PDB file of N, CA and C in Angstrom:
ATOM      1  N   MET A 255     -22.272 142.006  75.352  1.00 85.00           N
ATOM      2  CA  MET A 255     -22.746 142.061  76.719  1.00 85.00           C
ATOM      3  C   MET A 255     -23.604 143.316  76.903  1.00 85.00           C
ATOM      4  N   GLU A 256     -24.705 143.168  77.537  1.00 89.00           N
ATOM      5  CA  GLU A 256     -25.633 144.269  77.745  1.00 89.00           C
ATOM      6  C   GLU A 256     -25.255 145.060  78.994  1.00 89.00           C
ATOM      7  N   LYS A 257     -25.386 146.389  78.905  1.00 85.00           N
ATOM      8  CA  LYS A 257     -25.088 147.249  80.052  1.00 85.00           C
ATOM      9  C   LYS A 257     -26.158 147.103  81.119  1.00 85.00           C
ATOM     10  N   LYS A 258     -25.724 147.151  82.381  1.00 84.00           N
ATOM     11  CA  LYS A 258     -26.655 147.162  83.511  1.00 84.00           C
ATOM     12  C   LYS A 258     -26.567 148.529  84.174  1.00 84.00           C
ATOM     13  N   PHE A 259     -27.674 149.218  84.256  1.00 82.00           N
ATOM     14  CA  PHE A 259     -27.704 150.514  84.906  1.00 82.00           C
ATOM     15  C   PHE A 259     -28.098 150.313  86.362  1.00 82.00           C
ATOM     16  N   LEU A 260     -27.279 150.833  87.262  1.00 80.00           N
ATOM     17  CA  LEU A 260     -27.473 150.596  88.687  1.00 80.00           C
ATOM     18  C   LEU A 260     -28.288 151.681  89.381  1.00 80.00           C
ATOM     19  N   GLY A 261     -28.647 152.723  88.672  1.00 88.00           N
ATOM     20  CA  GLY A 261     -29.450 153.774  89.276  1.00 88.00           C
ATOM     21  C   GLY A 261     -28.650 154.728  90.146  1.00 88.00           C
ATOM     22  N   LYS A 262     -27.337 154.767  89.952  1.00 91.00           N
ATOM     23  CA  LYS A 262     -26.508 155.717  90.690  1.00 91.00           C
ATOM     24  C   LYS A 262     -25.426 156.230  89.756  1.00 91.00           C
ATOM     25  N   ASN A 263     -24.923 157.402  90.075  1.00 93.00           N
ATOM     26  CA  ASN A 263     -23.880 157.966  89.231  1.00 93.00           C
ATOM     27  C   ASN A 263     -22.497 157.497  89.693  1.00 93.00           C
ATOM     28  N   VAL A 264     -21.479 157.870  88.963  1.00 92.00           N
ATOM     29  CA  VAL A 264     -20.115 157.416  89.246  1.00 92.00           C
ATOM     30  C   VAL A 264     -19.655 157.895  90.621  1.00 92.00           C
ATOM     31  N   TYR A 265     -20.010 159.122  90.992  1.00 94.00           N
ATOM     32  CA  TYR A 265     -19.589 159.664  92.285  1.00 94.00           C
ATOM     33  C   TYR A 265     -20.224 158.881  93.439  1.00 94.00           C
ATOM     34  N   GLU A 266     -21.495 158.548  93.331  1.00 95.00           N
ATOM     35  CA  GLU A 266     -22.157 157.753  94.375  1.00 95.00           C
ATOM     36  C   GLU A 266     -21.517 156.376  94.497  1.00 95.00           C
ATOM     37  N   ALA A 267     -21.192 155.759  93.371  1.00 94.00           N
ATOM     38  CA  ALA A 267     -20.527 154.454  93.391  1.00 94.00           C
ATOM     39  C   ALA A 267     -19.139 154.563  94.019  1.00 94.00           C
ATOM     40  N   LEU A 268     -18.438 155.652  93.746  1.00 95.00           N
ATOM     41  CA  LEU A 268     -17.122 155.887  94.342  1.00 95.00           C
ATOM     42  C   LEU A 268     -17.221 156.002  95.857  1.00 95.00           C
ATOM     43  N   LEU A 269     -18.205 156.742  96.356  1.00 95.00           N
ATOM     44  CA  LEU A 269     -18.380 156.878  97.802  1.00 95.00           C
ATOM     45  C   LEU A 269     -18.690 155.537  98.449  1.00 95.00           C
ATOM     46  N   GLU A 270     -19.515 154.727  97.789  1.00 96.00           N
ATOM     47  CA  GLU A 270     -19.796 153.385  98.311  1.00 96.00           C
ATOM     48  C   GLU A 270     -18.527 152.560  98.398  1.00 96.00           C
ATOM     49  N   ARG A 271     -17.692 152.635  97.373  1.00 95.00           N
ATOM     50  CA  ARG A 271     -16.437 151.872  97.373  1.00 95.00           C
ATOM     51  C   ARG A 271     -15.496 152.380  98.460  1.00 95.00           C
ATOM     52  N   PHE A 272     -15.412 153.698  98.638  1.00 96.00           N
ATOM     53  CA  PHE A 272     -14.563 154.249  99.701  1.00 96.00           C
ATOM     54  C   PHE A 272     -15.042 153.775 101.069  1.00 96.00           C
ATOM     55  N   HIS A 273     -16.368 153.809 101.300  1.00 96.00           N
ATOM     56  CA  HIS A 273     -16.898 153.319 102.579  1.00 96.00           C
ATOM     57  C   HIS A 273     -16.506 151.865 102.795  1.00 96.00           C
ATOM     58  N   PHE A 274     -16.613 151.046 101.765  1.00 97.00           N
ATOM     59  CA  PHE A 274     -16.239 149.637 101.867  1.00 97.00           C
ATOM     60  C   PHE A 274     -14.763 149.495 102.238  1.00 97.00           C
ATOM     61  N   VAL A 275     -13.905 150.219 101.557  1.00 95.00           N
ATOM     62  CA  VAL A 275     -12.462 150.116 101.802  1.00 95.00           C
ATOM     63  C   VAL A 275     -12.123 150.534 103.225  1.00 95.00           C
ATOM     64  N   PHE A 276     -12.660 151.652 103.692  1.00 91.00           N
ATOM     65  CA  PHE A 276     -12.351 152.128 105.043  1.00 91.00           C
ATOM     66  C   PHE A 276     -12.938 151.211 106.112  1.00 91.00           C
ATOM     67  N   ARG A 277     -14.053 150.589 105.823  1.00 93.00           N
ATOM     68  CA  ARG A 277     -14.698 149.695 106.782  1.00 93.00           C
ATOM     69  C   ARG A 277     -13.983 148.344 106.868  1.00 93.00           C
ATOM     70  N   GLU A 278     -13.518 147.824 105.755  1.00 96.00           N
ATOM     71  CA  GLU A 278     -12.993 146.464 105.692  1.00 96.00           C
ATOM     72  C   GLU A 278     -11.487 146.341 105.927  1.00 96.00           C
ATOM     73  N   PHE A 279     -10.729 147.409 105.726  1.00 93.00           N
ATOM     74  CA  PHE A 279      -9.275 147.309 105.799  1.00 93.00           C
ATOM     75  C   PHE A 279      -8.715 148.274 106.836  1.00 93.00           C
ATOM     76  N   SER A 280      -7.763 147.801 107.617  1.00 85.00           N
ATOM     77  CA  SER A 280      -7.158 148.655 108.644  1.00 85.00           C
ATOM     78  C   SER A 280      -6.032 149.511 108.077  1.00 85.00           C
ATOM     79  N   VAL A 281      -5.426 149.081 106.981  1.00 84.00           N
ATOM     80  CA  VAL A 281      -4.359 149.836 106.320  1.00 84.00           C
ATOM     81  C   VAL A 281      -4.727 149.974 104.852  1.00 84.00           C
ATOM     82  N   ILE A 282      -4.599 151.195 104.337  1.00 85.00           N
ATOM     83  CA  ILE A 282      -4.944 151.464 102.944  1.00 85.00           C
ATOM     84  C   ILE A 282      -3.721 152.055 102.252  1.00 85.00           C
ATOM     85  N   TYR A 283      -3.342 151.466 101.140  1.00 84.00           N
ATOM     86  CA  TYR A 283      -2.227 151.971 100.346  1.00 84.00           C
ATOM     87  C   TYR A 283      -2.772 152.595  99.073  1.00 84.00           C
ATOM     88  N   ILE A 284      -2.205 153.741  98.691  1.00 83.00           N
ATOM     89  CA  ILE A 284      -2.636 154.451  97.499  1.00 83.00           C
ATOM     90  C   ILE A 284      -1.448 154.588  96.556  1.00 83.00           C
ATOM     91  N   SER A 285      -1.624 154.221  95.312  1.00 84.00           N
ATOM     92  CA  SER A 285      -0.599 154.444  94.290  1.00 84.00           C
ATOM     93  C   SER A 285      -0.898 155.764  93.598  1.00 84.00           C
ATOM     94  N   PHE A 286       0.116 156.594  93.461  1.00 84.00           N
ATOM     95  CA  PHE A 286      -0.060 157.917  92.883  1.00 84.00           C
ATOM     96  C   PHE A 286       1.010 158.135  91.826  1.00 84.00           C
ATOM     97  N   SER A 287       0.606 158.257  90.574  1.00 90.00           N
ATOM     98  CA  SER A 287       1.567 158.421  89.480  1.00 90.00           C
ATOM     99  C   SER A 287       1.886 159.885  89.200  1.00 90.00           C
ATOM    100  N   GLY A 288       1.049 160.782  89.695  1.00 87.00           N
ATOM    101  CA  GLY A 288       1.246 162.196  89.418  1.00 87.00           C
ATOM    102  C   GLY A 288       0.417 162.691  88.245  1.00 87.00           C
ATOM    103  N   GLY A 289      -0.311 161.793  87.606  1.00 92.00           N
ATOM    104  CA  GLY A 289      -1.170 162.179  86.489  1.00 92.00           C
ATOM    105  C   GLY A 289      -2.489 162.773  86.966  1.00 92.00           C
ATOM    106  N   LYS A 290      -3.275 163.238  86.026  1.00 93.00           N
ATOM    107  CA  LYS A 290      -4.553 163.884  86.353  1.00 93.00           C
ATOM    108  C   LYS A 290      -5.515 162.932  87.054  1.00 93.00           C
ATOM    109  N   ASP A 291      -5.617 161.706  86.550  1.00 92.00           N
ATOM    110  CA  ASP A 291      -6.566 160.746  87.123  1.00 92.00           C
ATOM    111  C   ASP A 291      -6.202 160.376  88.553  1.00 92.00           C
ATOM    112  N   SER A 292      -4.932 160.050  88.774  1.00 90.00           N
ATOM    113  CA  SER A 292      -4.549 159.649  90.130  1.00 90.00           C
ATOM    114  C   SER A 292      -4.559 160.845  91.073  1.00 90.00           C
ATOM    115  N   GLY A 293      -4.280 162.040  90.560  1.00 91.00           N
ATOM    116  CA  GLY A 293      -4.370 163.243  91.388  1.00 91.00           C
ATOM    117  C   GLY A 293      -5.794 163.503  91.850  1.00 91.00           C
ATOM    118  N   LEU A 294      -6.741 163.345  90.945  1.00 93.00           N
ATOM    119  CA  LEU A 294      -8.149 163.515  91.296  1.00 93.00           C
ATOM    120  C   LEU A 294      -8.585 162.466  92.307  1.00 93.00           C
ATOM    121  N   LEU A 295      -8.214 161.209  92.061  1.00 91.00           N
ATOM    122  CA  LEU A 295      -8.588 160.132  92.974  1.00 91.00           C
ATOM    123  C   LEU A 295      -8.001 160.356  94.363  1.00 91.00           C
ATOM    124  N   LEU A 296      -6.744 160.782  94.434  1.00 90.00           N
ATOM    125  CA  LEU A 296      -6.115 161.060  95.722  1.00 90.00           C
ATOM    126  C   LEU A 296      -6.847 162.173  96.460  1.00 90.00           C
ATOM    127  N   ASN A 297      -7.181 163.256  95.775  1.00 91.00           N
ATOM    128  CA  ASN A 297      -7.898 164.359  96.414  1.00 91.00           C
ATOM    129  C   ASN A 297      -9.291 163.947  96.865  1.00 91.00           C
ATOM    130  N   LEU A 298      -9.999 163.167  96.058  1.00 94.00           N
ATOM    131  CA  LEU A 298     -11.320 162.677  96.460  1.00 94.00           C
ATOM    132  C   LEU A 298     -11.214 161.791  97.697  1.00 94.00           C
ATOM    133  N   LEU A 299     -10.206 160.934  97.733  1.00 91.00           N
ATOM    134  CA  LEU A 299     -10.021 160.041  98.874  1.00 91.00           C
ATOM    135  C   LEU A 299      -9.687 160.820 100.140  1.00 91.00           C
ATOM    136  N   LEU A 300      -8.803 161.808 100.046  1.00 88.00           N
ATOM    137  CA  LEU A 300      -8.447 162.605 101.224  1.00 88.00           C
ATOM    138  C   LEU A 300      -9.639 163.423 101.719  1.00 88.00           C
ATOM    139  N   ASP A 301     -10.421 163.984 100.804  1.00 91.00           N
ATOM    140  CA  ASP A 301     -11.635 164.712 101.204  1.00 91.00           C
ATOM    141  C   ASP A 301     -12.627 163.778 101.881  1.00 91.00           C
ATOM    142  N   PHE A 302     -12.786 162.573 101.341  1.00 92.00           N
ATOM    143  CA  PHE A 302     -13.673 161.576 101.931  1.00 92.00           C
ATOM    144  C   PHE A 302     -13.208 161.227 103.341  1.00 92.00           C
ATOM    145  N   ARG A 303     -11.920 160.959 103.487  1.00 88.00           N
ATOM    146  CA  ARG A 303     -11.372 160.614 104.801  1.00 88.00           C
ATOM    147  C   ARG A 303     -11.626 161.739 105.813  1.00 88.00           C
ATOM    148  N   ASP A 304     -11.373 162.970 105.413  1.00 86.00           N
ATOM    149  CA  ASP A 304     -11.572 164.105 106.320  1.00 86.00           C
ATOM    150  C   ASP A 304     -13.037 164.273 106.713  1.00 86.00           C
ATOM    151  N   LYS A 305     -13.958 163.994 105.791  1.00 89.00           N
ATOM    152  CA  LYS A 305     -15.383 164.179 106.064  1.00 89.00           C
ATOM    153  C   LYS A 305     -15.974 163.034 106.886  1.00 89.00           C
ATOM    154  N   TYR A 306     -15.665 161.786 106.522  1.00 87.00           N
ATOM    155  CA  TYR A 306     -16.324 160.635 107.134  1.00 87.00           C
ATOM    156  C   TYR A 306     -15.502 159.940 108.211  1.00 87.00           C
ATOM    157  N   TYR A 307     -14.201 160.122 108.203  1.00 82.00           N
ATOM    158  CA  TYR A 307     -13.325 159.459 109.171  1.00 82.00           C
ATOM    159  C   TYR A 307     -12.299 160.453 109.719  1.00 82.00           C
ATOM    160  N   PRO A 308     -12.775 161.535 110.356  1.00 77.00           N
ATOM    161  CA  PRO A 308     -11.834 162.573 110.811  1.00 77.00           C
ATOM    162  C   PRO A 308     -10.888 162.097 111.906  1.00 77.00           C
ATOM    163  N   SER A 309     -11.204 160.984 112.561  1.00 73.00           N
ATOM    164  CA  SER A 309     -10.325 160.494 113.624  1.00 73.00           C
ATOM    165  C   SER A 309      -9.066 159.831 113.065  1.00 73.00           C
ATOM    166  N   LEU A 310      -9.040 159.552 111.770  1.00 63.00           N
ATOM    167  CA  LEU A 310      -7.853 158.956 111.158  1.00 63.00           C
ATOM    168  C   LEU A 310      -6.882 160.065 110.770  1.00 63.00           C
ATOM    169  N   LEU A 311      -6.073 160.475 111.719  1.00 59.00           N
ATOM    170  CA  LEU A 311      -5.190 161.613 111.495  1.00 59.00           C
ATOM    171  C   LEU A 311      -3.856 161.212 110.890  1.00 59.00           C
ATOM    172  N   TYR A 312      -3.464 159.964 111.078  1.00 57.00           N
ATOM    173  CA  TYR A 312      -2.137 159.544 110.644  1.00 57.00           C
ATOM    174  C   TYR A 312      -2.134 159.176 109.166  1.00 57.00           C
ATOM    175  N   THR A 313      -1.317 159.847 108.416  1.00 57.00           N
ATOM    176  CA  THR A 313      -1.137 159.527 107.007  1.00 57.00           C
ATOM    177  C   THR A 313       0.350 159.417 106.741  1.00 57.00           C
ATOM    178  N   SER A 314       0.779 158.269 106.275  1.00 55.00           N
ATOM    179  CA  SER A 314       2.187 158.039 105.965  1.00 55.00           C
ATOM    180  C   SER A 314       2.434 158.389 104.509  1.00 55.00           C
ATOM    181  N   ARG A 315       3.523 159.084 104.247  1.00 55.00           N
ATOM    182  CA  ARG A 315       3.853 159.453 102.875  1.00 55.00           C
ATOM    183  C   ARG A 315       5.206 158.872 102.505  1.00 55.00           C
ATOM    184  N   CYS A 316       5.245 158.209 101.402  1.00 52.00           N
ATOM    185  CA  CYS A 316       6.493 157.634 100.891  1.00 52.00           C
ATOM    186  C   CYS A 316       6.768 158.232  99.519  1.00 52.00           C
ATOM    187  N   VAL A 317       8.010 158.561  99.272  1.00 47.00           N
ATOM    188  CA  VAL A 317       8.385 159.131  97.970  1.00 47.00           C
ATOM    189  C   VAL A 317       9.404 158.223  97.321  1.00 47.00           C
TER     190      VAL A 317
END
């Protein structure tokens, strides 16, 4: 299979996906394993939420 280059980097694609998720879903669940990858994704998502959707103040935490 041949690669398709979309003309954007991984971070730009991530922001597009975050915008889609926040726009399309009223409730968002995040799985967090505690590893490096999920820790980075969680921090990127929280930073995105604070920057683009500051009115969403309620965050539920389950342990």
